[in-house]
Amino acid sequence: MMQVHRGWLFSAVLALTGVAHGAGDPEKGKLIVTAGDGSGAPCIACHGLDGAGNDLAGIPRLAGMDAGYLVKQMRDYRSGARKSAVMSPNVDNLNDGQIADVAAYYATLDTAPTSLPSGAPGALALGEALATKGDWDHYIVPCETCHGPGNVGVGSDFPKLAGQHPTYIKQQLKAWKTGTRNNDPNHLMLAIVGRLTETQIEAVAAWLARQDPKGGK
Amino acid sequence: MRPFSTVFWVAVILGSGVLHAAEVPVEHPPFKKDQYVHHAPTVDDLMKDQEIKPQLKKVILKGRDIFMNTQQYRGKYVFSRLSCKNCHLGEGRLNWSGPIWPAATTLPDYRGKNGHVNSLEERIAGCFSFSLNGKPPEYGSDIMLALSAYHQWLALKAPVYETHIGGRGYSSLGKDIPKDIHYVQGEKVYQAQCAICHGATGQGKSVEGKVVFPPLWGDDSYNWGAGMARVYTAASFIKNNMPLGKPGALSDRDAWAVALYVNSQERPQDPRYTGDVKETREKYFNFHQYTMYGTERDGVLLGQHDNTGAKPFLKPDALRPRTFDE
């Protein structure tokens, strides 16, 4: 039952975002993720068997992310709009159909968040304030205004941040700051990131990583 | 030339290692000479303030909570899917985003919109009735008192009856639509710059029933009598606040065009509707001269309908004249 329902949801999501050429097939996606497409390491080698990623290595959690968002990122790596020496080679020969399949597969995964050691209370309070109230005197719009209540993401354009690894979040924010990541629509994310200090980046990454990816408390 | 360019490239490479490369500017109009520029206090300031009694702090925070999430009264006082903070960004503190505190220092005063002297509560009731397409809470109720307390506290240390205020309201682009502004151009700007958040048909976006990006037109948005329905008000709001996070990013022309586009769409009826849109437009022409209400777009007369959105009535009782003749 659940499978059927989910499949239907994905096609609806993908149809709405206009991203896919038809819905991705999670079963086919699973094959690519585990066995690879013949060139290079399979995704699981880095992103883990369950799509949980790895904090220390700076590898993002993909489990439970929006399929449309994952499609966009893979296409951006493939076209060079998003650059990563480690990641780009892994998708450069996947076709659109395979990309949709892989995204559909990761979106179905439901992985428990890795537990992190408790962070410094001061930093977590600062992180929470930035994520939920922002800092309007410096025009830092609260993260949840775009990334949604609980920062669980909004559709395919605003990714889930809750429960993402802190090292990865920091890396991405710094990548925008230095111009290495530059693939956000209309520079909506760059606008915010450019106003964050290094202390704020540390704090908000630490807080977001400790939130429930499903939006619970 | 060669040695120089090597130095140059080394500098670029070193430079890109530090955190400061790319930035999107925040561009607001300059303040005019002789204007009072206010710096409204923050919640942190409130918590630290020893002069304010804890009981009052609680009520101010309640007012803030209502302002930030007015949807908690959806179906009772609010029939749109908007909250106060959607149009008064940054908790109602932000200059160039209709900061709300001036109402606490300049009212009671005469308002052209309803032709009599208004109190702060009446001003708030105005935004409930038009902007939120709602029904204002009773004057003197806990909700009204909490909201008033929030407004007044934000005005902390501002001079009373000072009206030369920098960044007040939304009118930095002036009132007259430039002549060569077109709806079609506005539609292009909308699809390129706004639809990602507000949706291709202006309906906004929600996650699990919670509004994330507010609706700009249709049944769930502000009604035809709202200040934001004036093209100039929307143009200045958009110029100085949208796309979110990038104030000043649009050219003046694009801001006007997209405001015209947004405000040429259907929305719930003006609560002052007489049953005939042209008549209502004439009757409130001091206001509607700036809206598209009662004008034609593509052969359709805008605002000629009985649709009040999710609100089961047309006009809230709170909207009544005062004469001060008793």
Coordinates of C-alpha atoms in Angstrom, one line a residue:
Chain A
M1 CA 0.0 0.0 0.0
M2 CA 2.6 2.5 1.2
Q3 CA 4.8 1.9 -1.9
V4 CA 1.9 2.6 -4.3
H5 CA 1.0 5.8 -2.4
R6 CA 4.6 7.0 -2.4
G7 CA 5.1 6.3 -6.0
W8 CA 2.0 8.3 -6.8
L9 CA 3.3 11.2 -4.6
F10 CA 6.6 11.3 -6.4
S11 CA 5.0 11.5 -9.8
A12 CA 2.9 14.3 -8.5
V13 CA 5.8 16.2 -7.1
L14 CA 7.9 15.7 -10.2
A15 CA 5.1 16.6 -12.5
L16 CA 4.5 19.8 -10.6
T17 CA 8.2 20.9 -10.6
G18 CA 8.4 19.9 -14.3
V19 CA 11.8 18.5 -13.5
A20 CA 11.5 14.9 -14.7
H21 CA 10.8 13.1 -17.9
G22 CA 8.3 11.0 -16.1
A23 CA 8.6 9.8 -12.5
G24 CA 11.8 8.2 -11.4
D25 CA 11.7 4.5 -10.5
P26 CA 13.1 3.9 -7.0
E27 CA 13.8 0.2 -7.8
K28 CA 16.0 1.1 -10.8
G29 CA 17.6 3.9 -8.7
K30 CA 18.5 1.4 -6.0
L31 CA 20.5 -0.7 -8.5
I32 CA 22.5 2.3 -9.6
V33 CA 23.1 3.5 -6.0
T34 CA 24.3 0.1 -4.8
A35 CA 26.0 -1.4 -7.9
G36 CA 27.1 1.8 -9.7
D37 CA 26.7 2.4 -13.4
G38 CA 30.0 0.7 -14.3
S39 CA 32.2 3.8 -14.0
G40 CA 33.7 4.7 -10.7
A41 CA 32.6 4.0 -7.1
P42 CA 28.9 3.3 -6.4
C43 CA 27.1 6.0 -4.5
I44 CA 26.9 3.8 -1.3
A45 CA 30.7 3.9 -1.1
C46 CA 30.5 7.5 0.1
H47 CA 26.8 8.2 0.9
G48 CA 26.5 5.0 2.8
L49 CA 24.2 1.9 2.5
D50 CA 21.2 3.9 3.8
G51 CA 22.0 7.3 2.3
A52 CA 23.0 8.7 5.7
G53 CA 26.2 10.3 4.5
N54 CA 29.1 10.9 6.8
D55 CA 29.8 13.9 8.9
L56 CA 33.6 13.8 9.3
A57 CA 34.1 13.2 5.5
G58 CA 31.7 16.1 4.6
I59 CA 29.4 13.8 2.7
P60 CA 25.7 14.8 2.8
R61 CA 22.8 12.8 3.9
L62 CA 20.6 12.1 0.9
A63 CA 18.0 9.9 2.6
G64 CA 14.6 11.5 2.7
M65 CA 15.6 14.6 0.6
D66 CA 13.1 15.9 -1.9
A67 CA 13.5 14.0 -5.3
G68 CA 13.2 17.2 -7.4
Y69 CA 15.9 18.9 -5.4
L70 CA 18.3 15.9 -5.8
V71 CA 17.6 15.8 -9.5
K72 CA 18.5 19.5 -9.8
Q73 CA 21.7 19.0 -7.9
M74 CA 22.8 16.0 -9.9
R75 CA 22.1 17.8 -13.2
D76 CA 24.0 20.8 -11.9
Y77 CA 27.1 18.6 -11.2
R78 CA 26.7 17.0 -14.6
S79 CA 26.6 20.3 -16.4
G80 CA 29.3 22.0 -14.3
A81 CA 26.9 24.5 -12.7
R82 CA 27.8 23.0 -9.4
K83 CA 31.4 21.8 -9.0
S84 CA 33.0 19.2 -6.8
A85 CA 36.1 17.3 -7.7
V86 CA 34.9 14.4 -5.5
M87 CA 31.3 14.3 -6.5
S88 CA 31.0 15.5 -10.1
P89 CA 32.6 12.4 -11.7
N90 CA 30.0 10.2 -10.1
V91 CA 27.1 11.5 -12.0
D92 CA 28.7 12.8 -15.2
N93 CA 27.5 9.8 -17.2
L94 CA 24.1 9.2 -15.7
N95 CA 21.3 10.1 -18.1
D96 CA 18.2 12.1 -17.1
G97 CA 16.2 8.9 -16.5
Q98 CA 18.9 7.4 -14.3
I99 CA 19.1 10.7 -12.3
A100 CA 15.4 10.6 -11.8
D101 CA 15.5 7.0 -10.6
V102 CA 18.3 7.6 -8.2
A103 CA 16.6 10.7 -6.8
A104 CA 13.3 8.8 -6.4
Y105 CA 15.2 6.0 -4.5
Y106 CA 16.9 8.4 -2.1
A107 CA 13.7 10.3 -1.4
T108 CA 12.0 7.1 -0.2
L109 CA 14.8 6.2 2.3
D110 CA 13.9 6.8 5.9
T111 CA 17.0 6.8 7.9
A112 CA 17.3 7.7 11.6
P113 CA 19.5 10.8 12.1
T114 CA 23.0 10.1 13.4
S115 CA 23.3 11.3 16.9
L116 CA 25.8 14.1 17.5
P117 CA 27.5 14.9 20.8
S118 CA 25.6 17.7 22.6
G119 CA 26.8 21.1 21.3
A120 CA 27.9 24.2 23.2
P121 CA 24.6 25.8 24.6
G122 CA 25.7 29.3 23.6
A123 CA 26.3 28.4 20.0
L124 CA 23.1 26.3 19.8
A125 CA 21.1 29.3 21.1
L126 CA 22.7 31.5 18.5
G127 CA 22.0 28.9 15.8
E128 CA 18.4 28.6 16.8
A129 CA 17.9 32.3 16.8
L130 CA 19.3 32.6 13.3
A131 CA 17.3 29.7 11.9
T132 CA 14.0 30.8 13.5
K133 CA 14.2 34.6 14.0
G134 CA 17.0 35.7 11.7
D135 CA 19.0 38.8 12.3
W136 CA 17.1 41.5 10.4
D137 CA 19.4 44.3 11.4
H138 CA 21.9 42.6 9.1
Y139 CA 19.2 41.5 6.7
I140 CA 19.7 37.8 7.6
V141 CA 16.2 36.4 6.8
P142 CA 15.4 33.4 9.1
C143 CA 16.4 30.1 7.5
E144 CA 12.9 28.7 8.1
T145 CA 11.3 31.5 6.1
C146 CA 12.6 29.8 3.0
H147 CA 13.5 26.3 4.2
G148 CA 10.1 25.9 5.8
P149 CA 8.7 25.2 9.3
G150 CA 11.3 23.1 11.1
N151 CA 13.6 23.6 8.2
V152 CA 12.3 20.4 6.6
G153 CA 12.3 21.9 3.1
V154 CA 9.7 23.4 0.8
G155 CA 9.1 21.6 -2.5
S156 CA 12.1 21.0 -4.8
D157 CA 13.6 24.5 -4.6
F158 CA 14.3 24.8 -0.9
P159 CA 16.1 21.8 0.5
K160 CA 15.7 20.1 3.9
L161 CA 18.4 21.3 6.3
A162 CA 17.1 19.7 9.5
G163 CA 19.3 16.7 10.4
Q164 CA 21.9 17.4 7.7
H165 CA 25.5 16.9 8.8
P166 CA 27.1 20.0 10.3
T167 CA 30.3 19.6 8.4
Y168 CA 28.5 19.5 5.1
I169 CA 26.3 22.5 6.0
K170 CA 29.4 24.5 6.9
Q171 CA 31.2 23.5 3.7
Q172 CA 28.3 24.5 1.5
L173 CA 27.9 27.9 3.2
K174 CA 31.6 28.6 2.9
A175 CA 31.5 27.4 -0.7
W176 CA 28.9 30.1 -1.5
K177 CA 30.9 32.7 0.3
T178 CA 34.0 31.9 -1.7
G179 CA 32.1 31.6 -4.9
T180 CA 32.7 27.8 -5.3
R181 CA 29.0 27.1 -5.1
N182 CA 27.0 29.3 -7.3
N183 CA 24.0 27.3 -8.5
D184 CA 21.2 28.7 -6.4
P185 CA 18.2 30.1 -8.3
N186 CA 18.5 33.9 -8.6
H187 CA 21.2 33.9 -5.9
L188 CA 18.5 33.6 -3.2
M189 CA 20.8 31.6 -1.0
L190 CA 24.0 33.6 -1.7
A191 CA 22.2 36.8 -0.6
I192 CA 21.7 35.3 2.9
V193 CA 25.0 33.5 3.2
G194 CA 27.0 36.6 2.2
R195 CA 25.8 38.2 5.4
L196 CA 26.7 35.4 7.8
T197 CA 29.9 35.6 9.9
E198 CA 32.0 32.6 10.5
T199 CA 30.7 32.3 14.1
Q200 CA 27.1 32.4 12.8
I201 CA 27.9 29.7 10.2
E202 CA 29.3 27.4 12.9
A203 CA 26.3 28.0 15.2
V204 CA 23.6 27.6 12.6
A205 CA 25.1 24.4 11.2
A206 CA 25.4 22.9 14.7
W207 CA 21.8 23.7 15.5
L208 CA 20.3 22.6 12.2
A209 CA 22.1 19.3 12.3
R210 CA 20.5 18.5 15.7
Q211 CA 16.9 19.0 14.4
D212 CA 14.5 16.2 13.5
P213 CA 14.6 15.7 9.7
K214 CA 10.9 15.1 9.9
G215 CA 10.1 18.3 11.7
G216 CA 9.3 16.7 15.1
K217 CA 10.6 18.3 18.3
Chain B
M1 CA 53.2 43.0 -17.7
R2 CA 53.9 39.4 -16.9
P3 CA 55.2 39.8 -13.3
F4 CA 52.2 42.0 -12.4
S5 CA 49.6 39.5 -13.6
T6 CA 51.3 36.7 -11.6
V7 CA 51.0 38.8 -8.5
F8 CA 47.4 39.6 -9.4
W9 CA 46.5 35.9 -9.8
V10 CA 48.2 34.9 -6.6
A11 CA 46.2 37.6 -4.9
V12 CA 43.0 36.3 -6.4
I13 CA 43.8 32.7 -5.3
L14 CA 44.7 33.7 -1.8
G15 CA 41.8 36.0 -1.7
S16 CA 39.3 33.3 -2.6
G17 CA 40.5 31.3 0.4
V18 CA 39.0 33.7 2.9
L19 CA 35.4 34.2 3.5
H20 CA 34.4 37.4 1.7
A21 CA 34.0 36.8 -2.0
A22 CA 30.5 37.2 -3.2
E23 CA 27.7 39.4 -1.7
V24 CA 24.3 40.5 -2.7
P25 CA 23.7 44.0 -1.6
V26 CA 20.9 45.4 0.5
E27 CA 19.8 48.6 -1.3
H28 CA 17.4 50.9 0.4
P29 CA 16.6 54.5 -0.5
P30 CA 18.6 57.1 1.5
F31 CA 16.9 58.8 4.4
K32 CA 16.1 62.5 3.8
K33 CA 17.6 65.3 5.7
D34 CA 15.7 66.2 8.9
Q35 CA 14.0 62.8 9.1
Y36 CA 13.8 61.0 12.4
V37 CA 15.3 57.5 11.9
H38 CA 14.2 55.0 14.5
H39 CA 16.0 51.9 15.7
A40 CA 13.2 49.7 17.1
P41 CA 14.2 47.5 20.0
T42 CA 14.6 43.7 19.6
V43 CA 13.2 40.9 21.8
D44 CA 16.7 40.5 23.3
D45 CA 16.5 44.2 24.4
L46 CA 13.1 43.5 25.9
M47 CA 14.3 40.6 27.9
K48 CA 17.2 42.7 29.3
D49 CA 15.1 45.8 30.0
Q50 CA 14.8 46.2 33.8
E51 CA 12.3 49.0 33.6
I52 CA 9.6 46.9 32.0
K53 CA 7.6 44.8 34.4
P54 CA 7.5 41.1 33.8
Q55 CA 3.7 41.2 33.4
L56 CA 4.0 43.8 30.6
K57 CA 6.8 41.8 29.0
K58 CA 4.4 38.8 28.8
V59 CA 1.7 40.9 27.1
I60 CA 4.2 42.5 24.6
L61 CA 5.4 39.0 23.7
K62 CA 1.9 37.9 23.2
G63 CA 1.3 40.8 20.9
R64 CA 4.5 39.8 19.0
D65 CA 3.3 36.2 18.7
I66 CA -0.1 37.3 17.3
F67 CA 1.7 39.7 14.8
M68 CA 4.1 36.9 13.7
N69 CA 1.5 34.2 13.4
T70 CA -1.9 35.8 12.9
Q71 CA -3.0 32.5 11.2
Q72 CA -3.7 31.2 14.7
Y73 CA -7.0 33.1 14.4
R74 CA -7.8 31.8 10.9
G75 CA -11.6 31.3 10.6
K76 CA -12.2 33.7 13.5
Y77 CA -10.5 37.0 12.9
V78 CA -8.5 36.2 9.7
F79 CA -10.0 34.7 6.6
S80 CA -7.0 35.2 4.3
R81 CA -3.8 33.0 4.6
L82 CA -1.7 36.0 5.7
S83 CA -0.1 37.1 8.9
C84 CA 0.8 40.7 9.9
K85 CA 4.5 40.0 9.5
N86 CA 4.1 39.1 5.8
C87 CA 3.8 42.7 4.8
H88 CA 5.7 44.3 7.8
L89 CA 8.9 42.3 7.5
G90 CA 11.4 41.8 10.3
E91 CA 8.8 41.6 13.1
G92 CA 7.3 44.9 12.1
R93 CA 10.6 46.7 12.9
L94 CA 12.1 47.1 9.5
N95 CA 12.4 50.5 7.8
W96 CA 11.1 50.5 4.2
S97 CA 8.8 47.7 5.1
G98 CA 6.0 49.6 6.7
P99 CA 7.4 49.6 10.3
I100 CA 4.4 49.6 12.6
W101 CA 5.6 51.6 15.5
P102 CA 4.9 55.1 13.9
A103 CA 1.2 54.3 14.4
A104 CA 1.8 54.4 18.2
T105 CA 3.5 57.8 18.1
T106 CA 1.3 59.5 15.5
L107 CA -2.2 58.3 16.4
P108 CA -4.8 59.4 17.3
D109 CA -4.9 61.3 14.0
Y110 CA -7.2 62.0 11.1
R111 CA -7.1 59.3 8.3
G112 CA -8.3 60.1 4.8
K113 CA -9.1 56.4 4.2
N114 CA -12.1 56.5 6.6
G115 CA -12.5 60.2 7.0
H116 CA -12.2 60.5 10.8
V117 CA -9.8 60.6 13.7
N118 CA -8.5 57.1 14.4
S119 CA -6.9 55.4 17.4
L120 CA -4.1 52.9 17.3
E121 CA -6.6 50.1 17.7
E122 CA -8.6 51.4 14.8
R123 CA -5.5 51.4 12.6
I124 CA -4.8 47.8 13.6
A125 CA -8.5 47.0 12.9
G126 CA -8.0 48.4 9.4
C127 CA -5.3 45.9 8.6
F128 CA -7.4 43.1 9.9
S129 CA -10.4 44.1 7.8
F130 CA -8.6 44.8 4.5
S131 CA -5.1 43.3 4.5
L132 CA -6.1 40.1 6.3
N133 CA -9.6 40.0 4.8
G134 CA -10.8 39.5 8.3
K135 CA -12.9 40.7 11.2
P136 CA -11.0 42.7 13.8
P137 CA -11.0 41.4 17.4
E138 CA -13.1 43.6 19.7
Y139 CA -11.7 47.0 20.7
G140 CA -10.3 46.7 24.2
S141 CA -10.0 42.9 23.9
D142 CA -6.9 41.0 25.2
I143 CA -5.7 40.5 21.6
M144 CA -6.1 44.2 20.7
L145 CA -4.3 45.3 23.9
A146 CA -1.5 42.8 23.3
L147 CA -1.0 44.0 19.7
S148 CA -1.1 47.7 20.9
A149 CA 1.4 47.0 23.6
Y150 CA 3.7 45.4 21.0
H151 CA 3.4 48.5 18.7
Q152 CA 4.0 50.9 21.5
W153 CA 7.0 49.1 22.9
L154 CA 8.6 49.0 19.4
A155 CA 8.3 52.9 19.4
L156 CA 10.4 53.0 22.6
K157 CA 12.2 56.4 22.8
A158 CA 10.7 57.7 19.5
P159 CA 9.3 61.3 19.7
V160 CA 5.5 61.5 20.0
Y161 CA 3.8 63.2 17.0
E162 CA 7.0 63.4 15.0
T163 CA 5.8 62.7 11.5
H164 CA 9.0 63.2 9.5
I165 CA 10.0 59.6 9.8
G166 CA 12.6 57.9 7.6
G167 CA 11.6 54.5 6.0
R168 CA 7.9 54.8 7.1
G169 CA 5.2 53.1 5.0
Y170 CA 5.8 52.1 1.4
S171 CA 5.9 55.0 -1.0
S172 CA 9.5 55.5 -2.0
L173 CA 8.7 55.3 -5.7
G174 CA 6.0 58.0 -5.6
K175 CA 2.3 57.6 -6.4
D176 CA 2.1 57.8 -10.2
I177 CA 2.5 54.7 -12.3
P178 CA 5.1 55.6 -15.0
K179 CA 3.2 55.7 -18.3
D180 CA 4.9 53.0 -20.3
I181 CA 4.5 50.3 -17.7
H182 CA 2.9 47.1 -19.0
Y183 CA 1.1 44.2 -17.4
V184 CA 2.8 41.8 -19.8
Q185 CA 6.3 43.0 -18.7
G186 CA 5.1 42.4 -15.1
E187 CA 4.1 38.9 -15.9
K188 CA 7.6 38.2 -17.2
V189 CA 9.2 39.6 -14.0
Y190 CA 6.8 37.6 -11.9
Q191 CA 7.6 34.3 -13.5
A192 CA 11.3 34.9 -13.4
Q193 CA 11.7 36.4 -9.9
C194 CA 8.6 35.6 -7.8
A195 CA 6.9 32.4 -8.9
I196 CA 9.6 30.2 -7.3
C197 CA 8.2 31.3 -3.9
H198 CA 4.7 32.7 -4.5
G199 CA 3.7 30.0 -7.1
A200 CA 3.0 30.3 -10.8
T201 CA -0.6 31.4 -10.1
G202 CA 0.1 33.6 -7.0
Q203 CA -1.4 31.1 -4.6
G204 CA 1.7 30.9 -2.3
K205 CA 3.1 27.8 -0.8
S206 CA 2.3 25.8 2.4
V207 CA 4.0 22.9 4.1
E208 CA 1.6 20.7 6.1
G209 CA -1.0 23.4 6.2
K210 CA 1.4 26.1 7.4
V211 CA 1.9 29.0 5.0
V212 CA 5.5 29.5 4.0
F213 CA 5.2 31.8 1.1
P214 CA 2.1 34.0 1.3
P215 CA -0.5 34.2 -1.5
L216 CA -0.4 37.4 -3.6
W217 CA -3.8 37.1 -5.2
G218 CA -6.9 34.9 -5.2
D219 CA -9.3 34.0 -2.4
D220 CA -6.5 33.7 0.3
S221 CA -4.8 37.0 -0.2
Y222 CA -5.5 40.6 0.8
N223 CA -8.8 42.1 -0.4
W224 CA -9.5 44.9 -2.9
G225 CA -9.8 47.5 -0.2
A226 CA -6.3 46.8 1.2
G227 CA -3.5 49.3 1.0
M228 CA -1.3 46.7 -0.8
A229 CA -3.9 46.7 -3.6
R230 CA -2.7 50.2 -4.6
V231 CA -0.2 49.7 -7.4
Y232 CA 2.1 52.3 -5.9
T233 CA 2.1 50.8 -2.5
A234 CA 2.9 47.3 -3.9
A235 CA 5.5 48.7 -6.2
S236 CA 7.4 50.4 -3.3
F237 CA 6.9 47.4 -1.0
I238 CA 8.3 45.1 -3.8
K239 CA 11.2 47.4 -4.7
N240 CA 12.4 47.6 -1.1
N241 CA 11.6 44.1 0.1
M242 CA 11.3 41.6 -2.7
P243 CA 12.6 39.2 -4.0
L244 CA 13.0 38.2 -0.3
G245 CA 16.5 38.8 0.9
K246 CA 17.4 41.1 -2.0
P247 CA 15.9 44.5 -1.4
G248 CA 16.6 47.0 -4.2
A249 CA 17.5 44.2 -6.7
L250 CA 14.7 45.0 -9.1
S251 CA 14.8 48.1 -11.3
D252 CA 12.1 50.7 -10.6
R253 CA 10.4 49.7 -13.9
D254 CA 10.3 46.1 -13.0
A255 CA 8.9 46.8 -9.6
W256 CA 6.1 48.9 -11.1
A257 CA 5.4 46.3 -13.8
V258 CA 5.2 43.4 -11.4
A259 CA 3.1 45.4 -8.9
L260 CA 0.7 46.2 -11.8
Y261 CA 0.6 42.5 -12.7
V262 CA -0.1 41.3 -9.2
N263 CA -2.7 44.0 -8.5
S264 CA -4.5 43.3 -11.8
Q265 CA -5.5 39.8 -10.6
E266 CA -8.8 39.0 -8.8
R267 CA -9.0 39.0 -5.0
P268 CA -11.7 39.1 -2.4
Q269 CA -14.3 41.9 -2.5
D270 CA -13.6 45.3 -0.9
P271 CA -15.7 45.3 2.3
R272 CA -17.0 48.7 1.3
Y273 CA -18.6 47.3 -1.8
T274 CA -22.0 48.8 -2.7
G275 CA -23.0 46.0 -5.1
D276 CA -21.6 47.8 -8.1
V277 CA -17.9 48.0 -8.6
K278 CA -17.9 51.2 -10.7
E279 CA -20.0 52.9 -8.1
T280 CA -17.7 51.7 -5.3
R281 CA -14.6 52.8 -7.2
E282 CA -16.1 56.3 -7.6
K283 CA -17.3 56.5 -4.0
Y284 CA -13.8 55.7 -2.6
F285 CA -11.9 57.3 -5.5
N286 CA -9.4 58.9 -3.2
F287 CA -8.2 55.3 -2.6
H288 CA -9.2 53.4 -5.7
Q289 CA -7.7 55.9 -8.1
Y290 CA -4.5 54.0 -7.3
T291 CA -6.0 50.5 -7.7
M292 CA -7.1 48.5 -10.7
Y293 CA -10.5 47.8 -9.0
G294 CA -13.4 48.6 -11.3
T295 CA -11.2 48.8 -14.4
E296 CA -11.0 46.4 -17.3
R297 CA -8.3 43.9 -18.1
D298 CA -8.6 41.8 -21.2
G299 CA -12.3 42.7 -21.4
V300 CA -13.0 41.6 -17.8
L301 CA -14.2 44.1 -15.2
L302 CA -12.0 43.6 -12.1
G303 CA -13.8 43.4 -8.8
Q304 CA -17.4 42.9 -10.1
H305 CA -18.3 39.9 -8.0
D306 CA -19.7 38.8 -4.7
N307 CA -16.7 36.7 -3.7
T308 CA -15.5 37.5 -0.2
G309 CA -12.9 34.6 -0.1
A310 CA -13.2 32.4 3.0
K311 CA -14.9 35.2 4.9
P312 CA -18.6 34.5 5.3
F313 CA -19.7 38.1 5.3
L314 CA -18.7 41.3 3.4
K315 CA -18.2 44.1 6.0
P316 CA -17.0 43.7 9.6
D317 CA -19.0 45.8 12.1
A318 CA -15.9 47.4 13.4
L319 CA -15.7 49.5 10.2
R320 CA -18.0 52.4 11.2
P321 CA -17.8 56.1 11.0
R322 CA -17.2 58.5 13.9
T323 CA -18.4 62.0 14.1
F324 CA -17.4 63.2 17.6
D325 CA -20.6 65.2 17.7
E326 CA -22.1 63.7 20.9

